[in-house]
Amino acid sequence: MKKQCLAEMNKLTHWMARLAAVVVFCFFVFSSAFAGDVIVGGSLTEDQTWTPDNTYIIVQDLRIGLNITLTILPGVTVKIDQGRGIHVWGGNFIVGDPLGVDQDTVHFTGNYRSSREGWKWKGILIQGVGDENTIRIFCADIQDAEIA
């Protein structure tokens, strides 16, 4: 009876080890497939800096309100869904390197599922800019926007 219990425990242990290996493998495969994509949209509630190790996908209108700063570093790619855009409503919008040291381009383009589907994203709308607000765009490639 003891030997039978030990044999069953060994089978269970091997099965659990195999299951754990499959789970770990799937985690790494799926996490690396989506690594670097950051989904954004809505009103920013705090300052943000977007870095070139990620691709930012805007899925609903992005609003930058009063006293909020969005800084997009050189080399970032921003993809925007159809009919969506970036609205600066009194906030700060800094794109690229204001010092001109890093000349790498920031790319804004439609979030196409296939090559250039023919639609446009809304664009970048700037409203309510005052003396205290900062809008700076350096080395930006803005493609397929209705307005910019």
Tab-separated table of C-alpha atoms in Angstrom, residues 73-76 95-107 138-141:
chain	number	residue	atom	x	y	z
A	73	LEU	CA	11.178	61.499	-25.507
A	74	PRO	CA	13.025	61.163	-28.835
A	75	GLY	CA	12.603	57.777	-30.513
A	76	VAL	CA	9.067	57.127	-29.248
A	95	VAL	CA	7.780	66.297	-27.818
A	96	GLY	CA	11.394	65.426	-28.623
A	97	ASP	CA	14.519	66.984	-27.146
A	98	PRO	CA	14.068	70.708	-26.390
A	99	LEU	CA	17.861	71.111	-26.199
A	100	GLY	CA	18.309	69.657	-29.677
A	101	VAL	CA	20.977	67.197	-28.529
A	102	ASP	CA	19.053	64.025	-29.406
A	103	GLN	CA	17.795	64.342	-32.977
A	104	ASP	CA	15.910	61.016	-32.988
A	105	THR	CA	12.386	61.481	-34.336
A	106	VAL	CA	9.116	61.028	-32.454
A	107	HIS	CA	6.645	59.247	-34.766
A	138	PHE	CA	10.918	68.994	-31.938
A	139	CYS	CA	11.819	66.396	-34.583
A	140	ALA	CA	8.319	64.958	-34.924
A	141	ASP	CA	6.957	62.984	-37.866
